[in-house]
Coordinates of C-alpha atoms in Angstrom, one line a residue:
X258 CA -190.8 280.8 161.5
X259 CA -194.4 280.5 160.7
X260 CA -196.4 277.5 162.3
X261 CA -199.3 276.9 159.0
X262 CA -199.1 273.1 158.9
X263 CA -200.2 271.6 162.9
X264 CA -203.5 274.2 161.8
X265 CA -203.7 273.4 158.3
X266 CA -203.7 269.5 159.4
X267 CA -206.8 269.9 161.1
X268 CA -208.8 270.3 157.8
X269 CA -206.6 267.7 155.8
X270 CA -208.3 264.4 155.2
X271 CA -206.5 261.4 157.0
X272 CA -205.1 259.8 154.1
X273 CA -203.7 263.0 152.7
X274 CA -201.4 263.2 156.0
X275 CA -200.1 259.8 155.7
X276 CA -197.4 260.1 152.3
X277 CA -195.5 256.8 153.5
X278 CA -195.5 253.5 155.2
X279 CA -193.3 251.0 156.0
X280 CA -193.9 247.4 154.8
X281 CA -194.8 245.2 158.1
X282 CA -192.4 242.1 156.0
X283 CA -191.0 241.9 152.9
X284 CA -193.9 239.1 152.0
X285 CA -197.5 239.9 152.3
X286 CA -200.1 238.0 151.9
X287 CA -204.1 238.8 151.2
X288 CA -207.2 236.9 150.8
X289 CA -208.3 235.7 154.4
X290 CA -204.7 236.4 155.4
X291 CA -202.9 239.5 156.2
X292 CA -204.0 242.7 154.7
X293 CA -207.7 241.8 153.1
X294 CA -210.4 241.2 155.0
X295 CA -214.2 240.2 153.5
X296 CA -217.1 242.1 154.3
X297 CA -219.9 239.0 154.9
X298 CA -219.3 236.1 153.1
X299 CA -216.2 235.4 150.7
X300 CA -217.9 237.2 147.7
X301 CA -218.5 240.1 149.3
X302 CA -215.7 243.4 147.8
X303 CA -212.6 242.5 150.4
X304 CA -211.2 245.6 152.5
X305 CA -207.3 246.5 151.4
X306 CA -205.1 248.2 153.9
X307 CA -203.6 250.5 151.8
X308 CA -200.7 250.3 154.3
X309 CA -199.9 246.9 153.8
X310 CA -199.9 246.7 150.5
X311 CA -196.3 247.0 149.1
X312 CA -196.8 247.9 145.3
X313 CA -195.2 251.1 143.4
X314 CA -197.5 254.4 144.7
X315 CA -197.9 255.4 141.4
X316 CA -197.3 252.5 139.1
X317 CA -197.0 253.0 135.3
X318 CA -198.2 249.5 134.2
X319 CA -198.4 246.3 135.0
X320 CA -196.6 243.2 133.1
X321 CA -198.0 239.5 133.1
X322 CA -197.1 236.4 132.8
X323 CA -199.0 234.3 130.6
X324 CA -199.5 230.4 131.6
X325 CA -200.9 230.5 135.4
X326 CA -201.4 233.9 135.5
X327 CA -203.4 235.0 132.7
X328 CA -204.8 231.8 131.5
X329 CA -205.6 228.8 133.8
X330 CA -203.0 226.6 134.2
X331 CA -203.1 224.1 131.2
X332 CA -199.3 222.9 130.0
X333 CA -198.3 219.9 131.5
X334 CA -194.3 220.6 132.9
X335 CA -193.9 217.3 134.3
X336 CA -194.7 215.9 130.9
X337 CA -192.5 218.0 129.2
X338 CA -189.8 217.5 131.9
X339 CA -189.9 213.8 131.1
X340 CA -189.8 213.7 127.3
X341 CA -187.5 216.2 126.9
X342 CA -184.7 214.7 129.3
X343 CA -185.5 211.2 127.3
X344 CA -183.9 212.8 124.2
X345 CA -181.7 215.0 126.1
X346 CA -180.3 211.3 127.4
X347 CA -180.8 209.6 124.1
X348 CA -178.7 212.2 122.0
X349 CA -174.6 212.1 121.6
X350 CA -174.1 215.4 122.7
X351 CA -176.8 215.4 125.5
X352 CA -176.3 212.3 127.4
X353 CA -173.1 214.0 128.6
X354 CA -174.9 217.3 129.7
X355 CA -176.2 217.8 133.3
X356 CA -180.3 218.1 133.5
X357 CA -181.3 221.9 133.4
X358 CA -184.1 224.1 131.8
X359 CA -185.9 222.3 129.2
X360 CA -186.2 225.3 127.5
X361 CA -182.5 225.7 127.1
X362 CA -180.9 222.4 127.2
X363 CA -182.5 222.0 123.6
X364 CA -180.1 224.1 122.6
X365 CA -176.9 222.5 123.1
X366 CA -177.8 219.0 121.7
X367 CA -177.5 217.7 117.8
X368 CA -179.6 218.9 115.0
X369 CA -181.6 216.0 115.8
X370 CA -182.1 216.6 119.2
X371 CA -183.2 219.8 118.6
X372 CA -185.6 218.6 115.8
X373 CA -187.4 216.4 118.3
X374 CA -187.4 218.9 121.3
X375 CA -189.2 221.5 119.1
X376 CA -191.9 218.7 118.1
X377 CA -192.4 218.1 121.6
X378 CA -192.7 221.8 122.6
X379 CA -195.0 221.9 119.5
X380 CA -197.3 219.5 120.8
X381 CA -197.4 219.9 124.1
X382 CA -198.0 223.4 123.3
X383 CA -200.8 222.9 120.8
X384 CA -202.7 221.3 123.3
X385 CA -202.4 224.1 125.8
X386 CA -204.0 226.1 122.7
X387 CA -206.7 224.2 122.6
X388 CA -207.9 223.6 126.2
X389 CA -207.1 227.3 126.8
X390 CA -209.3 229.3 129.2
X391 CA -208.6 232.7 130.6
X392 CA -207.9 233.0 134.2
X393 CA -210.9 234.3 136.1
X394 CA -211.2 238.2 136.8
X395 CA -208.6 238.5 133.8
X396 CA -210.5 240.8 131.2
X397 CA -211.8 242.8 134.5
X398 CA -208.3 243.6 135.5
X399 CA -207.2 244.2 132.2
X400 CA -210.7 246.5 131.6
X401 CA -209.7 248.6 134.6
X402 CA -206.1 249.4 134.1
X403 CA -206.4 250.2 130.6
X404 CA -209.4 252.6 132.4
X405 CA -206.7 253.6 134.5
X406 CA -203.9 254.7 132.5
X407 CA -201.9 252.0 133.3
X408 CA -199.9 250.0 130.9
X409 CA -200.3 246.5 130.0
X410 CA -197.4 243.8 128.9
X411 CA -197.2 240.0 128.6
X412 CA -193.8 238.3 129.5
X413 CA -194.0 234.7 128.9
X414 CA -191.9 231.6 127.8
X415 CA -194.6 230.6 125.3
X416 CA -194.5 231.6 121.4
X417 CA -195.4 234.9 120.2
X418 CA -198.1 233.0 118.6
X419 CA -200.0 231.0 121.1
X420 CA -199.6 234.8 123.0
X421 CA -201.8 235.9 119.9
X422 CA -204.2 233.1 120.2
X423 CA -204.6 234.5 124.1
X424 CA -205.2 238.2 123.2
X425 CA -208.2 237.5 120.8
X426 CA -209.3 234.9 123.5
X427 CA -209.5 238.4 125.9
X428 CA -210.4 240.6 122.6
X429 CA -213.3 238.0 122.2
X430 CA -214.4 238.4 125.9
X431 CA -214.2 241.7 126.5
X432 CA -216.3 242.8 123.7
X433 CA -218.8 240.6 125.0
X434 CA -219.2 242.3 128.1
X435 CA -219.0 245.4 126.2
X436 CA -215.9 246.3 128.0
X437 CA -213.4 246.7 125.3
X438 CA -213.4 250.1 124.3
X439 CA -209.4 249.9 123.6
X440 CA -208.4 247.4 121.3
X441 CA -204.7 247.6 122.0
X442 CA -205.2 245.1 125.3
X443 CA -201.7 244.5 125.6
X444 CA -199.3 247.3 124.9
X445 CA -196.2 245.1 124.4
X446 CA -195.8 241.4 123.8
X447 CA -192.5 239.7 125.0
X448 CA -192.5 235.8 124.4
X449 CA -189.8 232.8 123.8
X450 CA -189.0 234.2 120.3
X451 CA -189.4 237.7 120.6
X452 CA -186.0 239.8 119.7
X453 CA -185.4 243.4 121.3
X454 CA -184.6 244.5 117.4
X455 CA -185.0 242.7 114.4
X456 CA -181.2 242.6 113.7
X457 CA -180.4 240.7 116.5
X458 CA -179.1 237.2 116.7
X459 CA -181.5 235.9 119.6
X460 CA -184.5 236.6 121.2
X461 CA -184.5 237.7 124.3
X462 CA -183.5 236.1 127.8
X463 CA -186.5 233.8 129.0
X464 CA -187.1 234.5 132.7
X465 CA -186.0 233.8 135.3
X466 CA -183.5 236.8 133.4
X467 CA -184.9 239.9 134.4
X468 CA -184.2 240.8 130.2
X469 CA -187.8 241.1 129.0
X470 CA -188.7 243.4 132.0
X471 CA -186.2 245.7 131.6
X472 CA -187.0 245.8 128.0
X473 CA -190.2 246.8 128.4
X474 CA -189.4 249.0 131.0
X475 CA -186.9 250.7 128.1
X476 CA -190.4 251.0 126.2
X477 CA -192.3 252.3 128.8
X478 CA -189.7 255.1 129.4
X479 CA -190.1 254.2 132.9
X480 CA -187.7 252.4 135.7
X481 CA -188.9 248.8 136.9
X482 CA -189.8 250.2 140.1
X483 CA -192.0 251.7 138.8
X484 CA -194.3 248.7 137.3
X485 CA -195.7 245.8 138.5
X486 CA -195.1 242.1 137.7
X487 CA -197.5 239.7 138.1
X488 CA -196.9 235.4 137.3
X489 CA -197.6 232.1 139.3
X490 CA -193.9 231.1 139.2
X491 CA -191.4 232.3 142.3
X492 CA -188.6 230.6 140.4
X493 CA -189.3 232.0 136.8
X494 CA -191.9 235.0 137.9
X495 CA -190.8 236.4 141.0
X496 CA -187.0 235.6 140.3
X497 CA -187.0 238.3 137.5
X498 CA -189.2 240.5 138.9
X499 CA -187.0 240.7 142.2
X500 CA -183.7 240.7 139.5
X501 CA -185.2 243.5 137.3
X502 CA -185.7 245.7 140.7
X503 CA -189.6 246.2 139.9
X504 CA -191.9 248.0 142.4
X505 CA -193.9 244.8 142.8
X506 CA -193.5 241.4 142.6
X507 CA -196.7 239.6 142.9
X508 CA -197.2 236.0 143.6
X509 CA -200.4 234.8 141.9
X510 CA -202.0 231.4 143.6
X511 CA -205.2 230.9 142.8
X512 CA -207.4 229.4 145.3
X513 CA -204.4 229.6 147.6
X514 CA -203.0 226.6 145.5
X515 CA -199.2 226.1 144.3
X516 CA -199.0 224.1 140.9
X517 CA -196.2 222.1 139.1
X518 CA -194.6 225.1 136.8
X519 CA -191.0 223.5 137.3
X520 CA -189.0 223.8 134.2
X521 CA -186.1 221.9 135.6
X522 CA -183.2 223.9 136.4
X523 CA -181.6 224.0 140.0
X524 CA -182.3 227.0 142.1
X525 CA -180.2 227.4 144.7
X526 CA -180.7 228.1 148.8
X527 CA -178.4 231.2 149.7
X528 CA -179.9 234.0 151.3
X529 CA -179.9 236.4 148.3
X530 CA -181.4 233.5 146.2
X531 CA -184.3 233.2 148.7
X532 CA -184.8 236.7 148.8
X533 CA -185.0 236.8 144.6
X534 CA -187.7 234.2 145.0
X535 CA -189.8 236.3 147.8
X536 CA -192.9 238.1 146.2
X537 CA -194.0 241.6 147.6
X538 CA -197.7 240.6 147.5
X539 CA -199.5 237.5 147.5
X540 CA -202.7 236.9 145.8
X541 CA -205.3 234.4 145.3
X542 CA -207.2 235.7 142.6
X543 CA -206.6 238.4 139.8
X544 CA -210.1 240.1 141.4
X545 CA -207.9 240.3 144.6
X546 CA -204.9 242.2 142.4
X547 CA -207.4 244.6 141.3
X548 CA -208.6 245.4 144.8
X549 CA -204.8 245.9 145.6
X550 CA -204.0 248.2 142.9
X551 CA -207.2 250.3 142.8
X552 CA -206.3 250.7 146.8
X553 CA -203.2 252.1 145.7
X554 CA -204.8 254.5 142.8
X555 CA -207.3 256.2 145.2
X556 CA -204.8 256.6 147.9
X557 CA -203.1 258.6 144.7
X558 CA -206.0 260.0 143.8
X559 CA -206.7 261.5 147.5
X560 CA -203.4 262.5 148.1
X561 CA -203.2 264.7 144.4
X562 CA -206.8 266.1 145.9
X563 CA -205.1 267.4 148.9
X564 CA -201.6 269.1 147.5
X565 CA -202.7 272.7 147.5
X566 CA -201.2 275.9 146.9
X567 CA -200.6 277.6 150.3
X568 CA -200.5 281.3 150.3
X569 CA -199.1 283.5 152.7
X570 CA -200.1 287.0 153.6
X571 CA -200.1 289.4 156.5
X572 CA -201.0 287.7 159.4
X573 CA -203.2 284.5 157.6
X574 CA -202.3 281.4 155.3
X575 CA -204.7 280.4 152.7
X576 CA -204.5 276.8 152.0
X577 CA -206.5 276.2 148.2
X578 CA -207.8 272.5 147.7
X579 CA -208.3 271.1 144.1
X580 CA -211.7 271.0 144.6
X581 CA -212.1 275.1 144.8
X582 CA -212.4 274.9 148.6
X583 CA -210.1 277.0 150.3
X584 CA -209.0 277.7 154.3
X585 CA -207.8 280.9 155.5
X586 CA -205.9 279.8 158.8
X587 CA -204.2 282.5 161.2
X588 CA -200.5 282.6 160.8
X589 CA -198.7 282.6 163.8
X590 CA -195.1 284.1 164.1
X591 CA -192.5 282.7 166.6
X592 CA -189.8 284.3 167.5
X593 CA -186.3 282.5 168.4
X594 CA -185.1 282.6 172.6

């Protein structure tokens, strides 16, 4: 039995020795919480503990939702709450139907009732259009995972279209600051009327079904624990992140604030129902996500620096770093009592 690594360890940077962690809770929290700490005042680049950040160690992308997340805040759900369940409650078939997702309950009234659901999604949605503005830090994030490798989805209960509108809203930006030197943006698109194949029937499950994630997953060739899911919603957002089984589940408040994005439908207070609602990461701010995630990349980055090829020979170990520095180390033989 040869005794390399207690030596070996000596020359190893720290991170390089440290391969896992356990997360301190299953909920974390950063900003001028748990695991992010400012340097000066509140603008100044925050501190991650790389330790307390639960997030995939090698993530392959990183899937958004839209509304609250990507853009500011700008639909109005208590609006659409009300004039939806006024013609769920005017219409034969509705009046009899118990008050759930205004998204679905359309669905099961008249021809009529649908009519008049999809002008008021139409509306309410066309004004969203036009007072949207994209969430702070957004094209920044975006810049740096597409410099990162990683890939980049949108899951969202909105239209394919208004999804469009968004992208050249970020296209628009990001050639401004002269950082969009990949005009792809968004690698996949999953919205309200999106369908997995052309031939099918329906569009995919809206969330909270973990559908659309594992779809993209199926795209990405990857597992969902392997990406990360971002949204503003722990009913819609969190729910399907948590269902799909993704590596992250990230809870995006900005300014620590928690808005109206109630579509209506009952969630219920079990234990595993809690638990589907319970993000892996808390954020403030998208610049606070990036911080996370680019803590994460160089822990990667330092770890792949340190795996080495060690060599044995008569009496020494050679231990080669990626960075043509090598160690010759004694080797020391022990012998069994």
């Amino acid at each position: 039995m040869l005794l390399h690594v207690a030596i070996i360890a000596a020359y190893l940077p720290a991170a390089a020795l440290c391969f896992t962690s356990t997360p301190p809770s299953h909920r974390l929290s950063v900003g001028n919480t748990v695991g992010l700490t400012g340097i000066g005042d509140a603008s100044s680049t925050p501190l991650i503990n790389i330790e307390q950040t639960w997030l995939p160690p090698s993530p392959v992308g990183v899937i958004f939702d839209m509304d609250g997340t990507l853009i500011k805040h700008s639909i109005n759900f208590a609006e659409m709450r009300r004039r939806i369940y006024e013609v769920v409650d005017s219409d034969p078939i509705g009046k009899n139907l118990e008050k759930d997702c205004v998204l679905a309950m359309p669905q099961r009234l008249t021809e009529e009732g649908q009519r008049r659901c999809n002008e008021i999604f139409v509306d309410i949605e066309q004004r969203a259009i036009d007072d949207m503005e994209l969430q702070d830090g957004g094209a920044e994030l975006l810049q740096f995972l597409g410099q990162s490798g990683l890939k980049r989805a949108v899951l969202t209960r909105n239209m394919e279209r208004n999804v469009q509108h968004m992208k050249e809203m970020y296209k628009n930006e990001m050639s401004t600051n002269n950082e969009n030197d990949d005009d792809t943006i968004f690698d996949n698109i999953v919205a309200r009327n999106t369908k997995a194949s052309p031939d099918d029937d329906e569009s995919i499950k809206s969330k909270p079904s973990p559908d659309g994630i594992i779809h993209i997953c199926q795209l990405w060739n990857c597992d969902p624990n392997e990406v990360i899911f971002v949204g503003d919603s722990v009913n819609d957002d969190i729910a399907a992140a948590n269902r799909a089984g993704c590596g992250g589940a990230v809870l995006l408040q900005q300014g620590g604030c928690q808005l109206d994005t109630d579509s209506g439908y009952a969630v219920g207070d079990s234990e595993l129902e809690i638990m589907e609602r319970t993000p892996t990461l808390c954020v403030e701010s998208l610049s606070e996500l990036r911080y996370c995630i680019g803590a994460v990349l160089d822990k990667q980055d330092k770890i792949r620096a340190a795996q080495s090829k060690l060599s044995i020979g008569d009496g020494y170990a050679v231990y080669s770093f990626e960075n043509n520095h090598s160690v010759q180390v004694p080797s020391i033989s022990v012998k069994s009592v």
